[in-house]
Amino acid sequence: MVYFSNGMKAKAIIFDFDGVIVDTEPLHYKSFQRVLTPLGFDFTWKEYVDKYIGFDDRDAFREAFANKKETLEPEGLKSLITQKASAFQDIIKDGVSAYPGAVEIIRKFKSSNTPLAICSGALRLDIDPILSMLGISDCFNTIVTADDVSNSKPSSECYELAFERLNAIYDKSLTKQTTFAIEDTPSGIISASNAHLNVFAITNSYAADMLSDATFITDSLEQLLDFRIE
């Protein structure tokens, strides 16, 4: 069991990815703009933060077209997702930055044999190269991405699946009451909470007053590093 200095305790941890482990939201925004601007469907950074963070690529493109009152057919959506994924792969070649404490706490959890998962609205092909760059590819027992679910956050589907997979790996020894999600967005908090998980919220993307539905709010993963294992 992991005991945090704030009194919280957890047996398993499920990380969101973008905005929690790595600062990739500006890179996703740039990728969307590279695809959508030539089509006249681009949006501002403020609009991205207010509306699009938390969506997977499918729902982000659907929202962009809906805002223009335009129809997006399935084949068109598939093409846009492919183009955006290609743009993102090109952009991350210049490198990505992990948030302070992220890599350190993940490795510390791993070394203490804490069950770990990722639950993200990103595509798996967006996540794997970055985990490799950061040297933490082997730290997670399971990874749930947009490829695995039909509905993006705030639907609880992704967290339900992440917990189910993690619990199966550990022979059904985990409970939702002792599993924490680590999130940075209101939609992510709703998703994890509706899956009946506890939530650590980090103010990487939103101010604390926007994350008030979380179990606990912190400014940085560095503040959670002084945990102990018993």
Short mmCIF file of C-alpha atoms in Angstrom, two decimals:
data_model
loop_
_atom_site.label_atom_id
_atom_site.label_comp_id
_atom_site.label_asym_id
_atom_site.label_seq_id
_atom_site.Cartn_x
_atom_site.Cartn_y
_atom_site.Cartn_z
CA MET A 1 0.00 0.00 0.00
CA VAL A 2 1.23 3.52 -0.86
CA TYR A 3 0.88 6.04 1.95
CA PHE A 4 1.08 9.70 0.93
CA SER A 5 2.09 12.46 3.33
CA ASN A 6 -1.33 14.08 2.94
CA GLY A 7 -2.97 11.05 4.55
CA MET A 8 -4.21 9.46 1.32
CA LYS A 9 -3.42 5.83 0.61
CA ALA A 10 -3.52 3.83 -2.60
CA LYS A 11 -2.82 0.32 -3.77
CA ALA A 12 -2.84 1.17 -7.50
CA ILE A 13 -2.34 4.31 -9.60
CA ILE A 14 -3.81 5.13 -13.03
CA PHE A 15 -2.18 8.06 -14.80
CA ASP A 16 -3.69 10.28 -17.42
CA PHE A 17 -1.00 11.04 -20.00
CA ASP A 18 -1.23 14.44 -21.71
CA GLY A 19 -1.06 17.21 -19.12
CA VAL A 20 -0.02 14.83 -16.32
CA ILE A 21 3.11 12.99 -17.41
CA VAL A 22 4.12 15.20 -20.33
CA ASP A 23 3.42 18.72 -21.51
CA THR A 24 2.04 17.68 -24.89
CA GLU A 25 -1.16 19.73 -25.06
CA PRO A 26 0.58 22.55 -26.99
CA LEU A 27 1.89 19.90 -29.38
CA HIS A 28 -1.55 18.38 -29.88
CA TYR A 29 -2.95 21.88 -30.45
CA LYS A 30 -0.27 22.59 -33.05
CA SER A 31 -1.05 19.27 -34.76
CA PHE A 32 -4.76 20.06 -34.92
CA GLN A 33 -4.03 23.47 -36.39
CA ARG A 34 -1.72 22.00 -39.02
CA VAL A 35 -4.62 19.85 -40.24
CA LEU A 36 -7.60 22.13 -39.68
CA THR A 37 -6.30 25.59 -40.63
CA PRO A 38 -6.16 24.83 -44.39
CA LEU A 39 -9.80 23.70 -44.13
CA GLY A 40 -10.93 26.81 -42.27
CA PHE A 41 -11.85 24.85 -39.11
CA ASP A 42 -9.07 26.02 -36.82
CA PHE A 43 -9.63 27.29 -33.27
CA THR A 44 -7.70 29.42 -30.79
CA TRP A 45 -5.54 28.13 -27.94
CA LYS A 46 -8.11 29.48 -25.47
CA GLU A 47 -10.85 27.55 -27.26
CA TYR A 48 -8.67 24.45 -27.13
CA VAL A 49 -8.17 24.79 -23.37
CA ASP A 50 -11.81 25.68 -22.68
CA LYS A 51 -13.41 23.05 -24.89
CA TYR A 52 -11.09 20.51 -26.51
CA ILE A 53 -8.70 19.33 -23.79
CA GLY A 54 -10.02 16.01 -22.56
CA PHE A 55 -11.52 15.04 -25.92
CA ASP A 56 -9.89 12.29 -27.92
CA ASP A 57 -9.06 13.12 -31.55
CA ARG A 58 -12.40 11.81 -32.80
CA ASP A 59 -14.48 14.08 -30.60
CA ALA A 60 -12.17 17.05 -31.12
CA PHE A 61 -12.64 16.91 -34.89
CA ARG A 62 -16.38 16.34 -34.49
CA GLU A 63 -16.58 19.40 -32.25
CA ALA A 64 -14.57 21.56 -34.67
CA PHE A 65 -16.94 20.68 -37.52
CA ALA A 66 -20.06 21.05 -35.36
CA ASN A 67 -18.93 24.57 -34.39
CA LYS A 68 -18.98 25.45 -38.08
CA LYS A 69 -22.29 23.62 -38.54
CA GLU A 70 -20.63 21.29 -41.01
CA THR A 71 -21.11 17.54 -41.39
CA LEU A 72 -18.15 15.24 -40.88
CA GLU A 73 -18.58 11.86 -42.51
CA PRO A 74 -16.89 8.74 -41.04
CA GLU A 75 -14.34 8.47 -43.86
CA GLY A 76 -13.49 12.14 -43.54
CA LEU A 77 -13.03 11.75 -39.80
CA LYS A 78 -10.75 8.77 -40.30
CA SER A 79 -8.62 10.76 -42.75
CA LEU A 80 -8.33 13.73 -40.37
CA ILE A 81 -7.26 11.47 -37.49
CA THR A 82 -4.57 9.93 -39.68
CA GLN A 83 -3.32 13.34 -40.80
CA LYS A 84 -3.24 14.65 -37.26
CA ALA A 85 -1.36 11.58 -36.01
CA SER A 86 1.23 12.09 -38.73
CA ALA A 87 1.59 15.77 -37.84
CA PHE A 88 2.01 14.90 -34.15
CA GLN A 89 4.72 12.32 -34.90
CA ASP A 90 6.58 14.95 -36.90
CA ILE A 91 6.26 17.58 -34.17
CA ILE A 92 7.49 15.38 -31.30
CA LYS A 93 10.75 14.69 -33.15
CA ASP A 94 11.96 17.94 -31.60
CA GLY A 95 11.45 16.38 -28.15
CA VAL A 96 8.89 16.54 -25.36
CA SER A 97 9.10 17.67 -21.75
CA ALA A 98 7.98 15.62 -18.77
CA TYR A 99 6.37 17.53 -15.94
CA PRO A 100 8.49 17.99 -12.81
CA GLY A 101 8.47 14.83 -10.73
CA ALA A 102 6.58 12.74 -13.30
CA VAL A 103 9.34 10.39 -14.41
CA GLU A 104 10.77 10.18 -10.89
CA ILE A 105 7.46 9.24 -9.24
CA ILE A 106 6.62 6.69 -11.96
CA ARG A 107 9.98 5.00 -11.51
CA LYS A 108 9.58 5.10 -7.73
CA PHE A 109 6.14 3.49 -7.98
CA LYS A 110 7.56 0.88 -10.36
CA SER A 111 10.46 0.05 -8.04
CA SER A 112 7.99 -0.47 -5.17
CA ASN A 113 5.88 -2.83 -7.33
CA THR A 114 2.84 -0.54 -7.24
CA PRO A 115 0.29 -1.52 -9.94
CA LEU A 116 0.39 1.20 -12.62
CA ALA A 117 -1.71 2.02 -15.69
CA ILE A 118 -2.23 4.82 -18.18
CA CYS A 119 -5.72 5.94 -19.18
CA SER A 120 -5.53 8.46 -22.01
CA GLY A 121 -7.63 9.98 -24.75
CA ALA A 122 -4.57 10.00 -26.99
CA LEU A 123 -3.80 7.35 -29.58
CA ARG A 124 -1.41 4.55 -28.63
CA LEU A 125 0.93 5.57 -31.44
CA ASP A 126 1.13 9.05 -29.86
CA ILE A 127 2.01 7.64 -26.45
CA ASP A 128 4.52 4.86 -27.11
CA PRO A 129 7.29 7.00 -28.69
CA ILE A 130 7.12 9.47 -25.81
CA LEU A 131 7.29 6.78 -23.14
CA SER A 132 10.36 5.47 -24.95
CA MET A 133 11.93 8.94 -25.07
CA LEU A 134 11.41 9.29 -21.31
CA GLY A 135 12.71 5.81 -20.55
CA ILE A 136 9.54 4.62 -18.81
CA SER A 137 8.09 2.25 -21.40
CA ASP A 138 8.39 -0.70 -19.03
CA CYS A 139 6.75 0.96 -16.03
CA PHE A 140 3.06 0.39 -16.80
CA ASN A 141 1.15 -2.86 -16.43
CA THR A 142 -1.51 -1.76 -18.92
CA ILE A 143 -2.28 1.22 -21.14
CA VAL A 144 -5.79 2.22 -22.25
CA THR A 145 -6.03 4.71 -25.11
CA ALA A 146 -8.58 6.12 -27.55
CA ASP A 147 -8.00 3.00 -29.65
CA ASP A 148 -9.60 0.86 -26.93
CA VAL A 149 -12.87 2.68 -26.23
CA SER A 150 -15.85 4.10 -28.08
CA ASN A 151 -16.37 7.19 -25.93
CA SER A 152 -13.85 9.77 -24.77
CA LYS A 153 -13.71 11.43 -21.37
CA PRO A 154 -15.86 12.53 -19.53
CA SER A 155 -17.31 9.07 -20.23
CA SER A 156 -16.09 6.66 -17.56
CA GLU A 157 -15.52 3.91 -20.14
CA CYS A 158 -11.73 4.33 -20.32
CA TYR A 159 -11.21 4.28 -16.56
CA GLU A 160 -13.57 1.34 -16.13
CA LEU A 161 -11.50 -0.58 -18.69
CA ALA A 162 -8.15 0.50 -17.21
CA PHE A 163 -9.19 -0.66 -13.74
CA GLU A 164 -10.65 -3.91 -15.09
CA ARG A 165 -7.42 -4.75 -16.95
CA LEU A 166 -5.19 -3.78 -14.02
CA ASN A 167 -7.28 -5.73 -11.55
CA ALA A 168 -7.18 -8.81 -13.77
CA ILE A 169 -3.39 -8.68 -13.88
CA TYR A 170 -3.33 -8.64 -10.08
CA ASP A 171 -5.79 -11.52 -9.67
CA LYS A 172 -8.74 -9.32 -8.67
CA SER A 173 -6.87 -8.11 -5.57
CA LEU A 174 -7.44 -4.40 -6.24
CA THR A 175 -10.39 -2.24 -5.20
CA LYS A 176 -11.65 0.99 -6.66
CA GLN A 177 -11.58 2.54 -3.19
CA THR A 178 -7.80 2.14 -3.08
CA THR A 179 -7.12 3.02 -6.73
CA PHE A 180 -6.22 6.62 -7.57
CA ALA A 181 -6.44 8.32 -10.93
CA ILE A 182 -4.13 11.27 -11.57
CA GLU A 183 -5.81 13.86 -13.79
CA ASP A 184 -5.43 17.46 -14.95
CA THR A 185 -8.83 18.32 -16.50
CA PRO A 186 -12.44 18.62 -15.31
CA SER A 187 -13.57 16.03 -17.87
CA GLY A 188 -10.89 13.62 -16.69
CA ILE A 189 -11.98 14.04 -13.09
CA ILE A 190 -15.59 13.33 -14.05
CA SER A 191 -14.49 10.25 -15.99
CA ALA A 192 -12.47 8.79 -13.11
CA SER A 193 -15.02 9.76 -10.46
CA ASN A 194 -17.87 8.14 -12.39
CA ALA A 195 -15.75 4.99 -12.52
CA HIS A 196 -15.74 5.24 -8.70
CA LEU A 197 -12.02 5.93 -8.41
CA ASN A 198 -10.37 8.50 -6.17
CA VAL A 199 -8.70 11.36 -8.03
CA PHE A 200 -5.53 13.37 -7.53
CA ALA A 201 -5.85 16.52 -9.65
CA ILE A 202 -2.80 18.47 -10.78
CA THR A 203 -3.03 22.15 -11.72
CA ASN A 204 -0.95 21.75 -14.88
CA SER A 205 -3.78 22.74 -17.24
CA TYR A 206 -6.49 24.31 -15.07
CA ALA A 207 -6.65 26.39 -11.89
CA ALA A 208 -7.56 24.58 -8.68
CA ASP A 209 -11.10 26.03 -8.61
CA MET A 210 -11.83 24.21 -11.88
CA LEU A 211 -10.69 20.89 -10.37
CA SER A 212 -12.68 21.04 -7.14
CA ASP A 213 -14.46 17.71 -7.74
CA ALA A 214 -11.18 15.82 -7.25
CA THR A 215 -10.41 13.98 -4.02
CA PHE A 216 -7.21 15.99 -3.61
CA ILE A 217 -5.57 18.80 -5.58
CA THR A 218 -1.83 19.40 -5.90
CA ASP A 219 0.37 21.77 -7.87
CA SER A 220 2.93 19.15 -8.88
CA LEU A 221 3.72 15.45 -8.78
CA GLU A 222 6.85 16.49 -6.89
CA GLN A 223 4.62 17.10 -3.88
CA LEU A 224 3.62 13.41 -3.87
CA LEU A 225 7.15 11.99 -4.04
CA ASP A 226 7.60 11.55 -0.30
CA PHE A 227 5.26 8.56 -0.10
CA ARG A 228 6.11 5.40 1.80
CA ILE A 229 5.25 1.77 1.10
CA GLU A 230 3.90 -0.59 3.75
#
